[in-house]
CSV table of C-alpha atoms in Angstrom, one decimal:
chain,number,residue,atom,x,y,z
A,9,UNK,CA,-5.1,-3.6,4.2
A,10,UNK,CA,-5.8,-3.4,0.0
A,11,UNK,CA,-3.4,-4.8,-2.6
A,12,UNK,CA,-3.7,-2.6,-5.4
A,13,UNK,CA,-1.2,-3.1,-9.1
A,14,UNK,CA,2.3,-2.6,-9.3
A,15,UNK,CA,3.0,1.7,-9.3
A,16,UNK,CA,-0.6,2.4,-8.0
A,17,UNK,CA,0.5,2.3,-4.2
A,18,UNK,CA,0.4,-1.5,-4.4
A,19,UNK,CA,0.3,-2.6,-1.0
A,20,UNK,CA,-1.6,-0.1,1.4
A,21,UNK,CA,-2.0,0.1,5.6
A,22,UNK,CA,-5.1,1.8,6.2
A,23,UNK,CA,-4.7,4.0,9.5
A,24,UNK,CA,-7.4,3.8,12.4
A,25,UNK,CA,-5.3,5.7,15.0
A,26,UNK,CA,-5.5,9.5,16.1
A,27,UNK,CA,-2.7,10.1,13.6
A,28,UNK,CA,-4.5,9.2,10.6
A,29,UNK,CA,-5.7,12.5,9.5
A,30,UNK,CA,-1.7,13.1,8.5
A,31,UNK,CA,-2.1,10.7,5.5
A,32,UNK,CA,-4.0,11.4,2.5
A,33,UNK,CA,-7.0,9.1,2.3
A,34,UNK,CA,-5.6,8.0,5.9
A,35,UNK,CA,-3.4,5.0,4.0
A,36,UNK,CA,0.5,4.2,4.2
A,37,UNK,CA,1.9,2.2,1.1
A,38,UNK,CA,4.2,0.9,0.0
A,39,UNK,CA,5.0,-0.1,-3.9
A,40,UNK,CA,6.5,-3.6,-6.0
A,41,UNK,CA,9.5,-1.5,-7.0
A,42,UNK,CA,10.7,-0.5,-3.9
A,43,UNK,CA,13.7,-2.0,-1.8
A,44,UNK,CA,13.0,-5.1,0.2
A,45,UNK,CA,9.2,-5.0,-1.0
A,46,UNK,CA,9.2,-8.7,-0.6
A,47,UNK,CA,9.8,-9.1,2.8
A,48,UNK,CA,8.0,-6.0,3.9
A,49,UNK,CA,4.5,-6.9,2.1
A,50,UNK,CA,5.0,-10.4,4.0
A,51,UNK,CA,6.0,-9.2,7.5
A,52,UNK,CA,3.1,-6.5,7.4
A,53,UNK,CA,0.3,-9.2,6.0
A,54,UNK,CA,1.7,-11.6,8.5
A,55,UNK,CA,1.6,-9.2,11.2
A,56,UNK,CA,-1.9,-7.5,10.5
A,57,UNK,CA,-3.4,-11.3,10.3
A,58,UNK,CA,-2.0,-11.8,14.3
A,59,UNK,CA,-3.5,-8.7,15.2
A,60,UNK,CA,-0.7,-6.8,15.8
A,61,UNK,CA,-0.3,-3.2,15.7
A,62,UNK,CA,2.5,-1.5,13.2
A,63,UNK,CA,4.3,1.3,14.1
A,64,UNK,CA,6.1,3.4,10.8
A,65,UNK,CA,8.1,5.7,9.8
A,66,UNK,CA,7.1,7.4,6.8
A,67,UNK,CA,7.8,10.1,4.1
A,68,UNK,CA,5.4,12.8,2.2
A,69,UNK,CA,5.2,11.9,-1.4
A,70,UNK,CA,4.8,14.2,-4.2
A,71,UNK,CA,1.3,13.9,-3.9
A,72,UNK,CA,0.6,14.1,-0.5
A,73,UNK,CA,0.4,10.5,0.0
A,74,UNK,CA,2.4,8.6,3.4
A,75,UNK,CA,5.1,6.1,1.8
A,76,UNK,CA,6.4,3.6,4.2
A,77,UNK,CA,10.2,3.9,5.3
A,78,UNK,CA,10.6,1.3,7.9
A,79,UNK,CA,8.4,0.1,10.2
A,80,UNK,CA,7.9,-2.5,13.4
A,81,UNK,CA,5.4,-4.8,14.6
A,82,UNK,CA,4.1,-4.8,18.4
């Protein structure tokens, strides 16, 4: 995980599962101005400090780049 500024894919998920080769730089994100950022930055620090494993939906950026949608925490 790597907390970055505001704009600049602020809070990133780094992959380490077969998938990650989808994901430019094989990161999700997710960024200060976007909906609920809050409570997602808290539930996925909380959750990556337990150990668990998070399981998102995402969407292709302009850029190529894997922005979070929603996600869950198993």
């Amino acid at each position: 995980m790597f907390a970055a500024g505001p704009g600049n894919y602020a809070l990133r998920v780094y992959l380490d599962s077969v998938n990650s080769n989808m994901c430019q730089y094989a990161f999700i994100y997710i960024n200060a101005d976007d909906g609920n950022y809050q409570v997602y930055s808290s539930l996925l620090m909380s959750s990556w400090v337990a150990g668990k494993t998070i399981e998102a939906t995402i969407t292709k950026d302009s850029q190529g780049f894997c922005h979070i949608v929603e996600f869950y925490a198993r």
